Every structure is written in structure tokens, then in C-alpha cells.
Short mmCIF file of C-alpha atoms in Angstrom, two decimals:
data_model
loop_
_atom_site.label_atom_id
_atom_site.label_comp_id
_atom_site.label_asym_id
_atom_site.label_seq_id
_atom_site.Cartn_x
_atom_site.Cartn_y
_atom_site.Cartn_z
CA LYS A 1462 0.00 0.00 0.00
CA ALA A 1463 1.33 3.41 -0.90
CA ASP A 1464 0.15 6.98 -0.54
CA ASN A 1465 1.33 7.83 -4.01
CA ASP A 1466 3.84 10.51 -4.85
CA SER A 1467 4.89 10.56 -8.49
CA ALA A 1468 8.51 11.13 -7.45
CA THR A 1469 8.65 7.95 -5.34
CA ALA A 1470 7.32 5.36 -7.78
CA VAL A 1471 9.72 2.78 -9.19
CA TRP A 1472 9.57 2.67 -13.01
CA ASP A 1473 11.86 -0.26 -13.68
CA THR A 1474 9.79 -2.78 -15.65
CA ASP A 1475 11.74 -5.59 -13.96
CA ALA A 1476 10.80 -4.26 -10.50
CA PRO A 1477 7.70 -5.45 -8.64
CA LEU A 1478 4.39 -4.04 -9.87
CA THR A 1479 4.10 -0.35 -8.99
CA VAL A 1480 1.15 1.89 -9.88
CA LYS A 1481 0.82 5.67 -9.58
CA VAL A 1482 -2.48 7.51 -9.18
CA TRP A 1483 -2.74 11.30 -9.17
CA THR A 1484 -4.87 14.35 -9.95
CA PRO A 1485 -3.60 17.68 -11.29
CA LYS A 1486 -4.12 19.26 -7.86
CA LYS A 1487 -4.92 18.18 -4.29
CA THR A 1488 -7.76 20.61 -3.43
CA TYR A 1489 -10.98 21.15 -5.40
CA THR A 1490 -13.94 23.46 -4.84
CA GLU A 1491 -17.65 22.93 -5.47
CA GLY A 1492 -18.51 22.59 -9.16
CA GLU A 1493 -14.97 21.81 -10.35
CA SER A 1494 -14.32 18.70 -12.44
CA ILE A 1495 -11.75 16.18 -11.30
CA LYS A 1496 -9.57 14.15 -13.67
CA ILE A 1497 -7.74 11.13 -12.29
CA TYR A 1498 -4.64 9.62 -13.90
CA ILE A 1499 -3.06 6.20 -13.41
CA GLN A 1500 0.13 4.61 -14.70
CA GLY A 1501 1.99 1.38 -13.97
CA ASN A 1502 5.53 0.16 -14.49
CA ARG A 1503 4.20 -3.18 -15.83
CA ASP A 1504 0.98 -4.39 -17.46
CA PHE A 1505 -1.71 -4.71 -14.80
CA TYR A 1506 -5.38 -5.22 -14.02
CA ALA A 1507 -7.03 -2.65 -11.77
CA ARG A 1508 -10.16 -1.63 -9.94
CA ILE A 1509 -10.37 2.12 -9.28
CA VAL A 1510 -12.67 3.42 -6.57
CA ASP A 1511 -13.46 6.76 -4.96
CA ILE A 1512 -14.03 6.57 -1.21
CA THR A 1513 -15.95 9.76 -0.50
CA SER A 1514 -15.72 11.89 2.62
CA SER A 1515 -18.99 10.29 3.77
CA GLY A 1516 -17.51 6.78 3.37
CA GLU A 1517 -19.40 5.80 0.21
CA ILE A 1518 -17.34 3.54 -2.09
CA ILE A 1519 -17.92 4.26 -5.79
CA GLN A 1520 -16.29 2.04 -8.41
CA LEU A 1521 -15.07 4.27 -11.25
CA LEU A 1522 -13.46 1.52 -13.33
CA PRO A 1523 -14.47 -0.84 -14.61
CA ASN A 1524 -17.94 0.60 -15.21
CA ASP A 1525 -20.94 -0.33 -17.36
CA PHE A 1526 -19.67 1.66 -20.36
CA ARG A 1527 -15.91 1.14 -20.02
CA ARG A 1528 -15.48 -2.43 -18.87
CA THR A 1529 -11.74 -2.49 -19.50
CA TYR A 1530 -9.65 -3.01 -16.43
CA PHE A 1531 -6.43 -4.11 -18.14
CA PHE A 1532 -3.80 -1.38 -18.40
CA GLU A 1533 -0.57 -1.36 -20.41
CA ARG A 1534 2.75 -0.59 -18.75
CA GLU A 1535 3.98 3.00 -18.75
CA LYS A 1536 0.84 4.30 -20.54
CA VAL A 1537 -1.03 7.10 -18.75
CA TYR A 1538 -4.79 6.55 -18.42
CA LYS A 1539 -7.38 9.23 -17.59
CA ILE A 1540 -10.63 8.84 -15.66
CA PRO A 1541 -13.17 9.78 -16.80
CA ASP A 1542 -12.20 9.38 -20.44
CA LYS A 1543 -13.72 8.34 -23.78
CA GLY A 1544 -16.48 5.82 -23.27
CA ASP A 1545 -17.32 6.93 -19.74
CA LYS A 1546 -20.78 8.44 -19.26
CA PHE A 1547 -19.94 10.38 -16.11
CA ASP A 1548 -18.07 13.46 -14.99
CA LEU A 1549 -16.48 13.82 -11.57
CA LYS A 1550 -17.87 17.14 -10.28
CA VAL A 1551 -17.28 18.32 -6.73
CA THR A 1552 -20.50 18.40 -4.69
CA ALA A 1553 -21.42 18.03 -1.02
CA PRO A 1554 -20.52 16.34 1.23
CA PHE A 1555 -17.13 18.05 1.27
CA GLY A 1556 -13.99 16.81 2.96
CA GLN A 1557 -11.37 14.21 2.15
CA ASP A 1558 -11.83 11.71 -0.69
CA SER A 1559 -9.46 8.83 -1.35
CA ILE A 1560 -8.92 7.52 -4.86
CA VAL A 1561 -7.79 3.91 -4.46
CA VAL A 1562 -6.31 1.72 -7.19
CA TYR A 1563 -6.26 -2.00 -6.47
CA ALA A 1564 -3.83 -3.46 -9.02
CA SER A 1565 -2.57 -6.94 -9.81
CA ASP A 1566 -0.71 -8.78 -12.53
CA VAL A 1567 -3.65 -11.22 -12.74
CA GLN A 1568 -7.38 -10.65 -13.16
CA LEU A 1569 -9.06 -9.41 -9.99
CA GLY A 1570 -11.82 -11.12 -8.03
CA GLU A 1571 -15.48 -10.35 -8.63
CA LEU A 1572 -17.26 -7.97 -6.27
CA ARG A 1573 -20.46 -8.92 -4.50
CA GLY A 1574 -22.65 -6.25 -2.95
CA MET A 1575 -22.63 -3.73 -5.80
CA GLN A 1576 -25.55 -1.34 -6.32
CA TYR A 1577 -26.24 0.56 -9.55
CA MET A 1578 -26.19 4.34 -9.05
CA GLY A 1579 -26.54 5.73 -12.61
CA GLN A 1580 -24.17 6.86 -15.39
CA GLY A 1581 -22.80 3.32 -15.57
CA LEU A 1582 -21.34 3.50 -12.05
CA ARG A 1583 -21.88 1.21 -9.09
CA SER A 1584 -21.33 1.65 -5.39
CA PHE A 1585 -20.01 -1.04 -3.09
CA LYS A 1586 -22.26 -1.78 -0.13
CA GLY A 1587 -19.68 -3.03 2.29
CA SER A 1588 -16.58 -1.95 4.18
CA ARG A 1589 -13.28 -0.90 2.67
CA GLN A 1590 -11.77 -4.06 4.20
CA ALA A 1591 -14.39 -6.26 2.47
CA LEU A 1592 -13.70 -4.45 -0.81
CA ALA A 1593 -9.97 -5.10 -0.52
CA THR A 1594 -10.51 -8.76 0.40
CA GLN A 1595 -12.88 -9.43 -2.51
CA THR A 1596 -10.66 -7.55 -4.95
CA ARG A 1597 -7.61 -9.58 -3.97
CA GLY A 1598 -9.51 -12.78 -4.66
CA ILE A 1599 -8.12 -14.02 -7.95
CA LYS A 1600 -9.96 -15.72 -10.79
CA VAL A 1601 -9.16 -19.43 -10.75
CA LYS A 1602 -7.96 -20.94 -14.04
CA SER A 1603 -6.98 -24.53 -14.72
CA VAL A 1604 -3.18 -24.89 -14.98
CA GLU A 1605 -0.58 -27.25 -13.64
CA ALA A 1606 0.34 -26.39 -10.05
CA ALA A 1607 4.06 -26.31 -10.85
CA SER A 1608 3.56 -23.54 -13.42
CA VAL A 1609 1.62 -21.11 -11.19
CA PRO A 1610 3.73 -17.97 -10.66
CA ALA A 1611 3.49 -15.74 -7.62
CA VAL A 1612 0.72 -13.16 -7.82
CA GLU A 1613 1.51 -9.50 -7.23
CA PHE A 1614 -0.90 -6.95 -5.77
CA TYR A 1615 -0.38 -3.24 -5.33
CA GLU A 1616 -2.64 -0.69 -3.70
CA ALA A 1617 -2.13 2.98 -4.52
CA VAL A 1618 -3.99 5.76 -2.68
CA TRP A 1619 -4.30 9.43 -3.66
CA THR A 1620 -6.10 11.80 -1.31
CA ILE A 1621 -7.88 14.98 -2.37
CA ILE A 1622 -9.74 17.63 -0.41
CA THR A 1623 -13.10 18.99 -1.58
CA ARG A 1624 -14.68 22.15 -0.21
CA LYS A 1625 -17.50 24.58 -0.81
#
């Protein structure tokens, strides 16, 4: 787990999986739009959520219109972007939001307890701990036990402040 700072990320493609998440600034006021960026040192799968100041957990990616959750190494991705049917506008409640990227080199586990909230987005009706546990569950595929490599997970967190 890392509270991400673009200067601290390791960008060696032979290094363990490392993912950066950031926004152009750390403080936003009511009505402003927020753009989120992510980038990894290796190819990865990811689930990106916004944990609002009120504790609501909103899954930004994948969503109903942009189901992709595979990201290529070193490429910068923007959220929202083409294909998304939502904009991230600052509204009440104000306070501290955490953008969390759960990343892995294998496909992530399926989430149970999701509720549709419009614009192709879903909210998770459970705790942050339950979200992390379900996300780290991996999809089981049939292979010989001797050929199963170690699985890497990385959690990146970027905190922003919203205010009136």
C-alpha cells in the first residue's frame, strides 16, 4: 500500500508491480471537475474506486460503459475518459476523498454487494476491508500447479480535499 507521490514510484519494468495515481491538484472546490490519472511500471489489471468523505465507495473503473480493467505498462490513463458516461464534479458532502487503485498482474476477483447508481457506475455496499478482500480474490484458471507464478498486488492511494 502506498500513498502515491509521483517522485517515489519505481519505473523499472523488472521491479515489482508499482502503480501511480494522481490528480492535477490536491484541493478542489464545489462545481470543479476532477480528472484522475493512473500509470503502472508493468501491465496490470485494476479496480479504481473513490471513497468519498462520507464513506461511500464508488467504483469508477471498470464501469458499465468502459469495462476495461487491463492497463498497459507505462501508458497514462485518464478517468473519466472516452467511453465513460460520467463526470467527476465536486458536490457536497465536502472533505477528504481517497482515490484507491487495487492493481494486480492477474485478473481481480469479482465484487459482490454492488448497487447501480446511474451513469454506468456502481457503489459497493460493504466496508473498505471487504472491498480489498474481494478484490484480492483471484480468478481461478486450470493450470498445472508447478507452473503457477506468484501473484503481485499493489494498492495505490491518492487523497484529495473537496470544499465549498
